[in-house]
JSON list of C-alpha atoms in Angstrom, two decimals:
[
{"chain": "A", "resi": 1, "resn": "MET", "atom": "CA", "xyz": [0.24, -0.06, -0.17]},
{"chain": "A", "resi": 2, "resn": "LEU", "atom": "CA", "xyz": [1.38, 3.34, -0.82]},
{"chain": "A", "resi": 3, "resn": "GLU", "atom": "CA", "xyz": [0.07, 6.51, 0.90]},
{"chain": "A", "resi": 4, "resn": "LYS", "atom": "CA", "xyz": [1.22, 10.35, 0.56]},
{"chain": "A", "resi": 5, "resn": "THR", "atom": "CA", "xyz": [2.61, 11.88, 3.58]},
{"chain": "A", "resi": 6, "resn": "ALA", "atom": "CA", "xyz": [0.51, 14.90, 4.67]},
{"chain": "A", "resi": 7, "resn": "HIS", "atom": "CA", "xyz": [3.44, 17.16, 4.81]},
{"chain": "A", "resi": 8, "resn": "SER", "atom": "CA", "xyz": [5.81, 16.71, 2.19]},
{"chain": "A", "resi": 9, "resn": "GLY", "atom": "CA", "xyz": [3.31, 15.14, -0.55]},
{"chain": "A", "resi": 10, "resn": "GLU", "atom": "CA", "xyz": [5.80, 12.15, -1.36]},
{"chain": "A", "resi": 11, "resn": "ILE", "atom": "CA", "xyz": [4.84, 8.83, -1.68]},
{"chain": "A", "resi": 12, "resn": "GLU", "atom": "CA", "xyz": [5.79, 6.89, 1.87]},
{"chain": "A", "resi": 13, "resn": "LYS", "atom": "CA", "xyz": [6.84, 3.20, 1.09]},
{"chain": "A", "resi": 14, "resn": "HIS", "atom": "CA", "xyz": [5.28, 0.33, 2.64]},
{"chain": "A", "resi": 15, "resn": "ALA", "atom": "CA", "xyz": [6.24, -3.39, 3.73]},
{"chain": "A", "resi": 16, "resn": "LYS", "atom": "CA", "xyz": [5.29, -6.14, 5.94]},
{"chain": "A", "resi": 17, "resn": "LEU", "atom": "CA", "xyz": [8.45, -8.08, 7.57]},
{"chain": "A", "resi": 18, "resn": "TYR", "atom": "CA", "xyz": [7.80, -11.29, 9.03]},
{"chain": "A", "resi": 19, "resn": "ARG", "atom": "CA", "xyz": [10.48, -12.46, 11.33]},
{"chain": "A", "resi": 20, "resn": "MET", "atom": "CA", "xyz": [11.69, -14.99, 14.12]},
{"chain": "A", "resi": 21, "resn": "VAL", "atom": "CA", "xyz": [12.05, -13.42, 17.21]},
{"chain": "A", "resi": 22, "resn": "THR", "atom": "CA", "xyz": [12.21, -15.88, 20.22]},
{"chain": "A", "resi": 23, "resn": "PRO", "atom": "CA", "xyz": [13.80, -15.84, 23.69]},
{"chain": "A", "resi": 24, "resn": "ASP", "atom": "CA", "xyz": [16.01, -17.99, 22.32]},
{"chain": "A", "resi": 25, "resn": "HIS", "atom": "CA", "xyz": [17.05, -17.43, 18.89]},
{"chain": "A", "resi": 26, "resn": "VAL", "atom": "CA", "xyz": [16.50, -13.58, 17.06]},
{"chain": "A", "resi": 27, "resn": "CYS", "atom": "CA", "xyz": [16.85, -14.15, 12.91]},
{"chain": "A", "resi": 28, "resn": "PRO", "atom": "CA", "xyz": [19.89, -12.30, 11.69]},
{"chain": "A", "resi": 29, "resn": "PHE", "atom": "CA", "xyz": [18.66, -12.11, 8.13]},
{"chain": "A", "resi": 30, "resn": "GLY", "atom": "CA", "xyz": [15.37, -10.88, 9.48]},
{"chain": "A", "resi": 31, "resn": "LEU", "atom": "CA", "xyz": [17.37, -8.14, 11.13]},
{"chain": "A", "resi": 32, "resn": "LYS", "atom": "CA", "xyz": [19.00, -7.75, 7.87]},
{"chain": "A", "resi": 33, "resn": "SER", "atom": "CA", "xyz": [16.12, -7.27, 5.78]},
{"chain": "A", "resi": 34, "resn": "LYS", "atom": "CA", "xyz": [14.81, -4.81, 8.21]},
{"chain": "A", "resi": 35, "resn": "ALA", "atom": "CA", "xyz": [17.70, -2.49, 8.19]},
{"chain": "A", "resi": 36, "resn": "LEU", "atom": "CA", "xyz": [17.80, -2.70, 4.30]},
{"chain": "A", "resi": 37, "resn": "LEU", "atom": "CA", "xyz": [13.96, -1.96, 3.58]},
{"chain": "A", "resi": 38, "resn": "GLU", "atom": "CA", "xyz": [14.56, 1.01, 6.09]},
{"chain": "A", "resi": 39, "resn": "ARG", "atom": "CA", "xyz": [17.79, 2.00, 3.89]},
{"chain": "A", "resi": 40, "resn": "LYS", "atom": "CA", "xyz": [15.47, 2.10, 0.87]},
{"chain": "A", "resi": 41, "resn": "GLY", "atom": "CA", "xyz": [13.02, 4.47, 2.93]},
{"chain": "A", "resi": 42, "resn": "TYR", "atom": "CA", "xyz": [10.57, 1.86, 3.83]},
{"chain": "A", "resi": 43, "resn": "LYS", "atom": "CA", "xyz": [8.25, 1.87, 6.37]},
{"chain": "A", "resi": 44, "resn": "VAL", "atom": "CA", "xyz": [7.89, -1.14, 7.77]},
{"chain": "A", "resi": 45, "resn": "GLU", "atom": "CA", "xyz": [5.46, -3.16, 9.30]},
{"chain": "A", "resi": 46, "resn": "ASP", "atom": "CA", "xyz": [7.30, -5.52, 11.76]},
{"chain": "A", "resi": 47, "resn": "PHE", "atom": "CA", "xyz": [5.86, -8.67, 12.57]},
{"chain": "A", "resi": 48, "resn": "HIS", "atom": "CA", "xyz": [7.40, -11.26, 15.56]},
{"chain": "A", "resi": 49, "resn": "LEU", "atom": "CA", "xyz": [7.10, -14.55, 15.12]},
{"chain": "A", "resi": 50, "resn": "ARG", "atom": "CA", "xyz": [7.78, -15.78, 18.66]},
{"chain": "A", "resi": 51, "resn": "SER", "atom": "CA", "xyz": [7.42, -19.00, 18.77]},
{"chain": "A", "resi": 52, "resn": "ARG", "atom": "CA", "xyz": [8.42, -22.49, 16.64]},
{"chain": "A", "resi": 53, "resn": "GLU", "atom": "CA", "xyz": [5.39, -23.19, 16.33]},
{"chain": "A", "resi": 54, "resn": "SER", "atom": "CA", "xyz": [3.89, -19.44, 15.32]},
{"chain": "A", "resi": 55, "resn": "THR", "atom": "CA", "xyz": [7.20, -19.86, 12.51]},
{"chain": "A", "resi": 56, "resn": "ASP", "atom": "CA", "xyz": [5.68, -23.41, 11.49]},
{"chain": "A", "resi": 57, "resn": "LYS", "atom": "CA", "xyz": [2.21, -22.13, 10.94]},
{"chain": "A", "resi": 58, "resn": "PHE", "atom": "CA", "xyz": [3.39, -18.67, 9.10]},
{"chain": "A", "resi": 59, "resn": "LYS", "atom": "CA", "xyz": [5.78, -21.27, 6.68]},
{"chain": "A", "resi": 60, "resn": "ALA", "atom": "CA", "xyz": [2.40, -23.30, 6.34]},
{"chain": "A", "resi": 61, "resn": "GLU", "atom": "CA", "xyz": [0.24, -20.25, 5.66]},
{"chain": "A", "resi": 62, "resn": "HIS", "atom": "CA", "xyz": [2.40, -19.31, 2.63]},
{"chain": "A", "resi": 63, "resn": "ASP", "atom": "CA", "xyz": [3.59, -21.96, 1.48]},
{"chain": "A", "resi": 64, "resn": "VAL", "atom": "CA", "xyz": [6.97, -20.83, 2.38]},
{"chain": "A", "resi": 65, "resn": "LYS", "atom": "CA", "xyz": [10.49, -22.95, 3.60]},
{"chain": "A", "resi": 66, "resn": "THR", "atom": "CA", "xyz": [12.20, -20.07, 5.38]},
{"chain": "A", "resi": 67, "resn": "THR", "atom": "CA", "xyz": [11.95, -17.16, 6.87]},
{"chain": "A", "resi": 68, "resn": "PRO", "atom": "CA", "xyz": [12.05, -14.13, 7.38]},
{"chain": "A", "resi": 69, "resn": "GLN", "atom": "CA", "xyz": [9.64, -13.12, 4.45]},
{"chain": "A", "resi": 70, "resn": "THR", "atom": "CA", "xyz": [9.34, -9.44, 2.99]},
{"chain": "A", "resi": 71, "resn": "PHE", "atom": "CA", "xyz": [5.93, -8.76, 1.37]},
{"chain": "A", "resi": 72, "resn": "ILE", "atom": "CA", "xyz": [4.99, -5.04, -0.65]},
{"chain": "A", "resi": 73, "resn": "LYS", "atom": "CA", "xyz": [2.41, -3.94, -1.98]},
{"chain": "A", "resi": 74, "resn": "GLY", "atom": "CA", "xyz": [0.86, -6.71, -1.20]},
{"chain": "A", "resi": 75, "resn": "ASP", "atom": "CA", "xyz": [3.20, -9.13, -3.07]},
{"chain": "A", "resi": 76, "resn": "ARG", "atom": "CA", "xyz": [5.75, -11.65, -1.36]},
{"chain": "A", "resi": 77, "resn": "ILE", "atom": "CA", "xyz": [9.41, -11.04, -2.15]},
{"chain": "A", "resi": 78, "resn": "GLY", "atom": "CA", "xyz": [10.76, -13.96, -0.17]},
{"chain": "A", "resi": 79, "resn": "GLY", "atom": "CA", "xyz": [14.24, -13.73, 2.10]},
{"chain": "A", "resi": 80, "resn": "TYR", "atom": "CA", "xyz": [17.01, -11.50, 2.03]},
{"chain": "A", "resi": 81, "resn": "ASP", "atom": "CA", "xyz": [18.49, -12.82, -0.58]},
{"chain": "A", "resi": 82, "resn": "ALA", "atom": "CA", "xyz": [15.21, -12.02, -2.97]},
{"chain": "A", "resi": 83, "resn": "LEU", "atom": "CA", "xyz": [14.92, -8.56, -1.17]},
{"chain": "A", "resi": 84, "resn": "LYS", "atom": "CA", "xyz": [18.51, -8.04, -1.98]},
{"chain": "A", "resi": 85, "resn": "LYS", "atom": "CA", "xyz": [17.79, -8.88, -6.13]},
{"chain": "A", "resi": 86, "resn": "TYR", "atom": "CA", "xyz": [14.37, -6.96, -5.62]},
{"chain": "A", "resi": 87, "resn": "PHE", "atom": "CA", "xyz": [16.80, -3.71, -5.04]},
{"chain": "A", "resi": 88, "resn": "GLY", "atom": "CA", "xyz": [19.16, -4.81, -8.00]},
{"chain": "A", "resi": 89, "resn": "LEU", "atom": "CA", "xyz": [22.06, -5.61, -4.95]},
{"chain": "A", "resi": 90, "resn": "ASP", "atom": "CA", "xyz": [24.81, -8.20, -5.83]},
{"chain": "A", "resi": 91, "resn": "VAL", "atom": "CA", "xyz": [23.68, -11.42, -3.74]},
{"chain": "A", "resi": 92, "resn": "ASP", "atom": "CA", "xyz": [26.72, -13.69, -2.63]},
{"chain": "A", "resi": 93, "resn": "ASP", "atom": "CA", "xyz": [27.51, -16.58, -4.20]},
{"chain": "A", "resi": 94, "resn": "PRO", "atom": "CA", "xyz": [28.38, -19.40, -1.71]},
{"chain": "A", "resi": 95, "resn": "ASP", "atom": "CA", "xyz": [30.64, -21.01, -3.69]},
{"chain": "A", "resi": 96, "resn": "GLU", "atom": "CA", "xyz": [32.06, -18.24, -5.30]},
{"chain": "A", "resi": 97, "resn": "LYS", "atom": "CA", "xyz": [36.06, -18.03, -5.82]},
{"chain": "A", "resi": 98, "resn": "THR", "atom": "CA", "xyz": [37.19, -15.20, -3.92]},
{"chain": "A", "resi": 99, "resn": "TYR", "atom": "CA", "xyz": [40.83, -13.54, -2.60]},
{"chain": "A", "resi": 100, "resn": "THR", "atom": "CA", "xyz": [39.08, -11.70, 0.25]},
{"chain": "A", "resi": 101, "resn": "PRO", "atom": "CA", "xyz": [39.91, -13.40, 2.72]},
{"chain": "A", "resi": 102, "resn": "VAL", "atom": "CA", "xyz": [44.04, -13.47, 1.84]},
{"chain": "A", "resi": 103, "resn": "ILE", "atom": "CA", "xyz": [43.42, -9.74, 1.22]},
{"chain": "A", "resi": 104, "resn": "ALA", "atom": "CA", "xyz": [41.99, -8.61, 4.52]},
{"chain": "A", "resi": 105, "resn": "ILE", "atom": "CA", "xyz": [44.86, -11.10, 6.36]},
{"chain": "A", "resi": 106, "resn": "PHE", "atom": "CA", "xyz": [47.71, -9.49, 4.15]},
{"chain": "A", "resi": 107, "resn": "ALA", "atom": "CA", "xyz": [46.16, -5.71, 5.20]},
{"chain": "A", "resi": 108, "resn": "MET", "atom": "CA", "xyz": [45.44, -6.44, 8.55]},
{"chain": "A", "resi": 109, "resn": "ALA", "atom": "CA", "xyz": [49.15, -8.00, 8.99]},
{"chain": "A", "resi": 110, "resn": "PHE", "atom": "CA", "xyz": [50.58, -4.89, 6.92]},
{"chain": "A", "resi": 111, "resn": "PHE", "atom": "CA", "xyz": [48.78, -2.78, 9.69]},
{"chain": "A", "resi": 112, "resn": "MET", "atom": "CA", "xyz": [49.69, -4.61, 12.50]},
{"chain": "A", "resi": 113, "resn": "ALA", "atom": "CA", "xyz": [53.54, -4.54, 11.72]},
{"chain": "A", "resi": 114, "resn": "ALA", "atom": "CA", "xyz": [52.96, -0.97, 10.76]},
{"chain": "A", "resi": 115, "resn": "ALA", "atom": "CA", "xyz": [51.65, -0.09, 13.99]},
{"chain": "A", "resi": 116, "resn": "ALA", "atom": "CA", "xyz": [54.22, -2.12, 15.82]},
{"chain": "A", "resi": 117, "resn": "ARG", "atom": "CA", "xyz": [57.22, 0.04, 14.18]},
{"chain": "A", "resi": 118, "resn": "PHE", "atom": "CA", "xyz": [55.52, 3.65, 15.16]},
{"chain": "A", "resi": 119, "resn": "ALA", "atom": "CA", "xyz": [55.20, 2.30, 18.68]},
{"chain": "A", "resi": 120, "resn": "LEU", "atom": "CA", "xyz": [58.80, 1.83, 18.54]},
{"chain": "A", "resi": 121, "resn": "THR", "atom": "CA", "xyz": [60.77, 4.20, 16.17]},
{"chain": "A", "resi": 122, "resn": "GLY", "atom": "CA", "xyz": [57.68, 6.79, 15.83]},
{"chain": "A", "resi": 123, "resn": "SER", "atom": "CA", "xyz": [58.45, 5.91, 11.64]},
{"chain": "A", "resi": 124, "resn": "VAL", "atom": "CA", "xyz": [55.74, 3.73, 9.79]},
{"chain": "A", "resi": 125, "resn": "PHE", "atom": "CA", "xyz": [58.17, 2.22, 7.43]},
{"chain": "A", "resi": 126, "resn": "GLY", "atom": "CA", "xyz": [61.12, 0.81, 6.69]},
{"chain": "A", "resi": 127, "resn": "LEU", "atom": "CA", "xyz": [63.02, -2.70, 7.03]},
{"chain": "A", "resi": 128, "resn": "ARG", "atom": "CA", "xyz": [61.89, -4.06, 10.26]},
{"chain": "A", "resi": 129, "resn": "THR", "atom": "CA", "xyz": [58.07, -2.88, 8.80]},
{"chain": "A", "resi": 130, "resn": "ILE", "atom": "CA", "xyz": [58.35, -5.47, 6.11]},
{"chain": "A", "resi": 131, "resn": "GLU", "atom": "CA", "xyz": [59.61, -8.03, 8.11]},
{"chain": "A", "resi": 132, "resn": "TRP", "atom": "CA", "xyz": [57.00, -8.37, 10.67]},
{"chain": "A", "resi": 133, "resn": "PHE", "atom": "CA", "xyz": [54.26, -7.63, 7.45]},
{"chain": "A", "resi": 134, "resn": "ILE", "atom": "CA", "xyz": [56.06, -11.47, 6.47]},
{"chain": "A", "resi": 135, "resn": "ALA", "atom": "CA", "xyz": [55.88, -12.88, 9.62]},
{"chain": "A", "resi": 136, "resn": "PHE", "atom": "CA", "xyz": [52.24, -11.44, 11.05]},
{"chain": "A", "resi": 137, "resn": "SER", "atom": "CA", "xyz": [50.68, -12.85, 7.56]},
{"chain": "A", "resi": 138, "resn": "MET", "atom": "CA", "xyz": [52.44, -16.23, 8.44]},
{"chain": "A", "resi": 139, "resn": "CYS", "atom": "CA", "xyz": [50.69, -16.37, 12.04]},
{"chain": "A", "resi": 140, "resn": "LEU", "atom": "CA", "xyz": [47.57, -14.63, 11.03]},
{"chain": "A", "resi": 141, "resn": "LEU", "atom": "CA", "xyz": [47.66, -17.81, 8.01]},
{"chain": "A", "resi": 142, "resn": "ALA", "atom": "CA", "xyz": [48.65, -20.22, 10.63]},
{"chain": "A", "resi": 143, "resn": "VAL", "atom": "CA", "xyz": [45.59, -19.49, 12.88]},
{"chain": "A", "resi": 144, "resn": "GLN", "atom": "CA", "xyz": [43.00, -20.06, 9.76]},
{"chain": "A", "resi": 145, "resn": "LYS", "atom": "CA", "xyz": [44.52, -23.47, 9.65]},
{"chain": "A", "resi": 146, "resn": "LEU", "atom": "CA", "xyz": [44.84, -24.26, 12.89]},
{"chain": "A", "resi": 147, "resn": "ARG", "atom": "CA", "xyz": [40.75, -23.52, 13.77]},
{"chain": "A", "resi": 148, "resn": "ASP", "atom": "CA", "xyz": [39.59, -26.54, 11.65]},
{"chain": "A", "resi": 149, "resn": "LEU", "atom": "CA", "xyz": [43.08, -28.29, 11.15]},
{"chain": "A", "resi": 150, "resn": "SER", "atom": "CA", "xyz": [40.97, -31.63, 10.39]},
{"chain": "A", "resi": 151, "resn": "SER", "atom": "CA", "xyz": [39.32, -29.03, 7.23]},
{"chain": "A", "resi": 152, "resn": "PHE", "atom": "CA", "xyz": [42.79, -27.61, 6.52]},
{"chain": "A", "resi": 153, "resn": "SER", "atom": "CA", "xyz": [44.39, -30.53, 5.98]},
{"chain": "A", "resi": 154, "resn": "ASN", "atom": "CA", "xyz": [41.71, -32.87, 3.33]},
{"chain": "A", "resi": 155, "resn": "GLN", "atom": "CA", "xyz": [42.08, -29.44, 1.45]},
{"chain": "A", "resi": 156, "resn": "PHE", "atom": "CA", "xyz": [45.94, -29.34, 1.26]},
{"chain": "A", "resi": 157, "resn": "LEU", "atom": "CA", "xyz": [46.20, -33.04, 0.74]},
{"chain": "A", "resi": 158, "resn": "GLY", "atom": "CA", "xyz": [44.54, -32.04, -2.60]},
{"chain": "A", "resi": 159, "resn": "TYR", "atom": "CA", "xyz": [47.46, -30.80, -4.29]},
{"chain": "A", "resi": 160, "resn": "ASP", "atom": "CA", "xyz": [50.66, -30.09, -1.71]},
{"chain": "A", "resi": 161, "resn": "LEU", "atom": "CA", "xyz": [53.60, -33.12, -2.89]},
{"chain": "A", "resi": 162, "resn": "LEU", "atom": "CA", "xyz": [55.11, -33.95, 0.55]},
{"chain": "A", "resi": 163, "resn": "ALA", "atom": "CA", "xyz": [51.65, -34.12, 2.35]},
{"chain": "A", "resi": 164, "resn": "GLN", "atom": "CA", "xyz": [50.46, -36.45, -0.44]},
{"chain": "A", "resi": 165, "resn": "ARG", "atom": "CA", "xyz": [53.36, -39.02, 0.38]},
{"chain": "A", "resi": 166, "resn": "VAL", "atom": "CA", "xyz": [53.76, -38.40, 4.43]},
{"chain": "A", "resi": 167, "resn": "VAL", "atom": "CA", "xyz": [50.19, -37.42, 5.40]},
{"chain": "A", "resi": 168, "resn": "PRO", "atom": "CA", "xyz": [51.20, -36.44, 9.04]},
{"chain": "A", "resi": 169, "resn": "TYR", "atom": "CA", "xyz": [53.01, -33.01, 7.41]},
{"chain": "A", "resi": 170, "resn": "ALA", "atom": "CA", "xyz": [49.68, -31.65, 6.77]},
{"chain": "A", "resi": 171, "resn": "TYR", "atom": "CA", "xyz": [48.86, -31.62, 10.25]},
{"chain": "A", "resi": 172, "resn": "VAL", "atom": "CA", "xyz": [52.47, -30.74, 11.44]},
{"chain": "A", "resi": 173, "resn": "TYR", "atom": "CA", "xyz": [52.81, -27.40, 8.75]},
{"chain": "A", "resi": 174, "resn": "PRO", "atom": "CA", "xyz": [50.19, -25.23, 10.38]},
{"chain": "A", "resi": 175, "resn": "PHE", "atom": "CA", "xyz": [52.47, -25.52, 13.48]},
{"chain": "A", "resi": 176, "resn": "ALA", "atom": "CA", "xyz": [55.31, -25.08, 11.54]},
{"chain": "A", "resi": 177, "resn": "GLU", "atom": "CA", "xyz": [54.40, -22.06, 10.19]},
{"chain": "A", "resi": 178, "resn": "ALA", "atom": "CA", "xyz": [53.33, -20.36, 12.90]},
{"chain": "A", "resi": 179, "resn": "LEU", "atom": "CA", "xyz": [56.83, -21.44, 14.80]},
{"chain": "A", "resi": 180, "resn": "ALA", "atom": "CA", "xyz": [58.56, -20.04, 12.11]},
{"chain": "A", "resi": 181, "resn": "GLY", "atom": "CA", "xyz": [56.42, -16.57, 11.93]},
{"chain": "A", "resi": 182, "resn": "VAL", "atom": "CA", "xyz": [56.66, -15.97, 15.80]},
{"chain": "A", "resi": 183, "resn": "LEU", "atom": "CA", "xyz": [60.17, -16.85, 16.38]},
{"chain": "A", "resi": 184, "resn": "MET", "atom": "CA", "xyz": [60.71, -14.28, 13.58]},
{"chain": "A", "resi": 185, "resn": "ILE", "atom": "CA", "xyz": [58.42, -11.66, 15.49]},
{"chain": "A", "resi": 186, "resn": "ALA", "atom": "CA", "xyz": [61.05, -12.31, 18.51]},
{"chain": "A", "resi": 187, "resn": "GLY", "atom": "CA", "xyz": [64.04, -12.21, 16.37]},
{"chain": "A", "resi": 188, "resn": "ALA", "atom": "CA", "xyz": [64.92, -15.07, 17.98]},
{"chain": "A", "resi": 189, "resn": "LEU", "atom": "CA", "xyz": [66.03, -18.74, 17.27]},
{"chain": "A", "resi": 190, "resn": "ILE", "atom": "CA", "xyz": [66.61, -17.44, 13.89]},
{"chain": "A", "resi": 191, "resn": "TRP", "atom": "CA", "xyz": [68.46, -20.37, 13.09]},
{"chain": "A", "resi": 192, "resn": "LEU", "atom": "CA", "xyz": [65.46, -22.69, 13.90]},
{"chain": "A", "resi": 193, "resn": "ALA", "atom": "CA", "xyz": [62.54, -20.36, 12.35]},
{"chain": "A", "resi": 194, "resn": "SER", "atom": "CA", "xyz": [64.66, -19.42, 8.76]},
{"chain": "A", "resi": 195, "resn": "PRO", "atom": "CA", "xyz": [64.82, -23.01, 7.76]},
{"chain": "A", "resi": 196, "resn": "VAL", "atom": "CA", "xyz": [61.40, -24.00, 8.67]},
{"chain": "A", "resi": 197, "resn": "ALA", "atom": "CA", "xyz": [60.37, -21.18, 6.75]},
{"chain": "A", "resi": 198, "resn": "ILE", "atom": "CA", "xyz": [62.27, -22.07, 3.58]},
{"chain": "A", "resi": 199, "resn": "PHE", "atom": "CA", "xyz": [61.64, -25.90, 3.96]},
{"chain": "A", "resi": 200, "resn": "ILE", "atom": "CA", "xyz": [57.61, -25.48, 4.08]},
{"chain": "A", "resi": 201, "resn": "GLY", "atom": "CA", "xyz": [57.40, -22.27, 1.59]},
{"chain": "A", "resi": 202, "resn": "THR", "atom": "CA", "xyz": [59.90, -24.25, -1.34]},
{"chain": "A", "resi": 203, "resn": "VAL", "atom": "CA", "xyz": [57.65, -27.58, -1.03]},
{"chain": "A", "resi": 204, "resn": "GLY", "atom": "CA", "xyz": [54.78, -25.17, -1.03]},
{"chain": "A", "resi": 205, "resn": "ALA", "atom": "CA", "xyz": [55.79, -22.68, -3.95]},
{"chain": "A", "resi": 206, "resn": "VAL", "atom": "CA", "xyz": [57.01, -26.04, -5.92]},
{"chain": "A", "resi": 207, "resn": "SER", "atom": "CA", "xyz": [53.56, -27.97, -5.20]},
{"chain": "A", "resi": 208, "resn": "VAL", "atom": "CA", "xyz": [51.76, -25.00, -5.87]},
{"chain": "A", "resi": 209, "resn": "PHE", "atom": "CA", "xyz": [53.26, -24.09, -9.52]},
{"chain": "A", "resi": 210, "resn": "LYS", "atom": "CA", "xyz": [52.54, -28.16, -10.67]},
{"chain": "A", "resi": 211, "resn": "ALA", "atom": "CA", "xyz": [49.29, -28.11, -9.44]},
{"chain": "A", "resi": 212, "resn": "VAL", "atom": "CA", "xyz": [48.00, -25.08, -11.08]},
{"chain": "A", "resi": 213, "resn": "TYR", "atom": "CA", "xyz": [50.81, -23.94, -13.96]},
{"chain": "A", "resi": 214, "resn": "ILE", "atom": "CA", "xyz": [51.84, -27.59, -14.95]},
{"chain": "A", "resi": 215, "resn": "ASP", "atom": "CA", "xyz": [48.95, -29.81, -14.46]},
{"chain": "A", "resi": 216, "resn": "LYS", "atom": "CA", "xyz": [46.40, -26.87, -15.16]},
{"chain": "A", "resi": 217, "resn": "ARG", "atom": "CA", "xyz": [44.22, -27.69, -12.17]},
{"chain": "A", "resi": 218, "resn": "ASP", "atom": "CA", "xyz": [41.68, -25.64, -11.05]},
{"chain": "A", "resi": 219, "resn": "LEU", "atom": "CA", "xyz": [41.63, -26.00, -7.34]},
{"chain": "A", "resi": 220, "resn": "LYS", "atom": "CA", "xyz": [40.66, -24.19, -3.82]},
{"chain": "A", "resi": 221, "resn": "CYS", "atom": "CA", "xyz": [43.92, -23.23, -1.69]},
{"chain": "A", "resi": 222, "resn": "ALA", "atom": "CA", "xyz": [43.92, -24.26, 2.25]},
{"chain": "A", "resi": 223, "resn": "CYS", "atom": "CA", "xyz": [45.93, -21.45, 2.78]},
{"chain": "A", "resi": 224, "resn": "VAL", "atom": "CA", "xyz": [43.10, -19.97, 4.75]},
{"chain": "A", "resi": 225, "resn": "GLY", "atom": "CA", "xyz": [42.06, -22.94, 6.65]},
{"chain": "A", "resi": 226, "resn": "GLY", "atom": "CA", "xyz": [39.73, -25.79, 4.70]},
{"chain": "A", "resi": 227, "resn": "ASN", "atom": "CA", "xyz": [36.83, -24.92, 3.08]},
{"chain": "A", "resi": 228, "resn": "SER", "atom": "CA", "xyz": [38.05, -21.63, 1.40]},
{"chain": "A", "resi": 229, "resn": "ASN", "atom": "CA", "xyz": [37.22, -20.17, -1.87]},
{"chain": "A", "resi": 230, "resn": "VAL", "atom": "CA", "xyz": [40.33, -18.96, -2.20]},
{"chain": "A", "resi": 231, "resn": "PRO", "atom": "CA", "xyz": [41.49, -20.01, -5.88]},
{"chain": "A", "resi": 232, "resn": "LEU", "atom": "CA", "xyz": [44.78, -21.93, -5.49]},
{"chain": "A", "resi": 233, "resn": "GLY", "atom": "CA", "xyz": [47.37, -20.20, -8.06]},
{"chain": "A", "resi": 234, "resn": "PHE", "atom": "CA", "xyz": [49.31, -16.43, -7.61]},
{"chain": "A", "resi": 235, "resn": "VAL", "atom": "CA", "xyz": [48.69, -15.30, -4.42]},
{"chain": "A", "resi": 236, "resn": "SER", "atom": "CA", "xyz": [49.15, -19.03, -2.81]},
{"chain": "A", "resi": 237, "resn": "LEU", "atom": "CA", "xyz": [52.62, -18.89, -4.47]},
{"chain": "A", "resi": 238, "resn": "THR", "atom": "CA", "xyz": [53.16, -15.65, -3.55]},
{"chain": "A", "resi": 239, "resn": "GLU", "atom": "CA", "xyz": [52.57, -16.53, 0.18]},
{"chain": "A", "resi": 240, "resn": "ASN", "atom": "CA", "xyz": [55.40, -19.38, -0.28]},
{"chain": "A", "resi": 241, "resn": "LEU", "atom": "CA", "xyz": [57.84, -17.19, -2.18]},
{"chain": "A", "resi": 242, "resn": "MET", "atom": "CA", "xyz": [57.65, -14.86, 0.86]},
{"chain": "A", "resi": 243, "resn": "MET", "atom": "CA", "xyz": [58.20, -17.28, 3.33]},
{"chain": "A", "resi": 244, "resn": "ILE", "atom": "CA", "xyz": [60.97, -18.57, 1.19]},
{"chain": "A", "resi": 245, "resn": "ALA", "atom": "CA", "xyz": [62.73, -14.62, 1.01]},
{"chain": "A", "resi": 246, "resn": "MET", "atom": "CA", "xyz": [61.70, -14.08, 5.03]},
{"chain": "A", "resi": 247, "resn": "GLY", "atom": "CA", "xyz": [63.69, -16.87, 5.50]},
{"chain": "A", "resi": 248, "resn": "ILE", "atom": "CA", "xyz": [66.75, -16.61, 3.51]},
{"chain": "A", "resi": 249, "resn": "TRP", "atom": "CA", "xyz": [66.91, -12.75, 4.65]},
{"chain": "A", "resi": 250, "resn": "MET", "atom": "CA", "xyz": [66.99, -13.67, 8.37]},
{"chain": "A", "resi": 251, "resn": "LEU", "atom": "CA", "xyz": [69.89, -16.03, 8.01]},
{"chain": "A", "resi": 252, "resn": "ALA", "atom": "CA", "xyz": [71.78, -14.01, 5.88]},
{"chain": "A", "resi": 253, "resn": "THR", "atom": "CA", "xyz": [71.76, -10.96, 8.14]}
]
């Protein structure tokens, strides 16, 4: 239903939103739908489904499988993704490959390195910033792998040459990456950290190069943990080359 406002003469847009709000659960997509409608200038009639029974009854009455559900001008638009499509917005594809996780990690690692150097010297840029950037990146990437070691190992075994021959290496790799990164940040036990970084970096670089550029395989990278949608390719190769370069540099200096 559309009405003119009393003061401006503009058309006021109305929408009805049905979403689940119970003591145990507030639907996040319902909140997103409400916020999106309000951003688009809609006055929202917000109906709360306060129990599983009322939610099931609503779904049966409207022959839908999920909530929230939005209605505009009497027509059912659907859930949050359908509402985004209605407004011409992009809808995320859960299977679409993306470099976003890697970009976020590298960006955060750089800002952490710059902040640490500024705290110590009052300057942001310098050789130490680059060293810390690589070391912080290794630690952050290791955390992503360690949060679900089983999923990481499953994806890693798909292309890593050493892990395919020695399966336990798939479980050791994240700990080795974390160890090398932490020691490089501290500048301690470089005799241990550098060879570890060079070894895992070299094996990783060779494995990625073979899988992507020789075998031409279309794979997802385990660099940010298992079940990620990051493509195996240049970024994955760069990660390994950075570890090799860092290991060699710290040994030399």
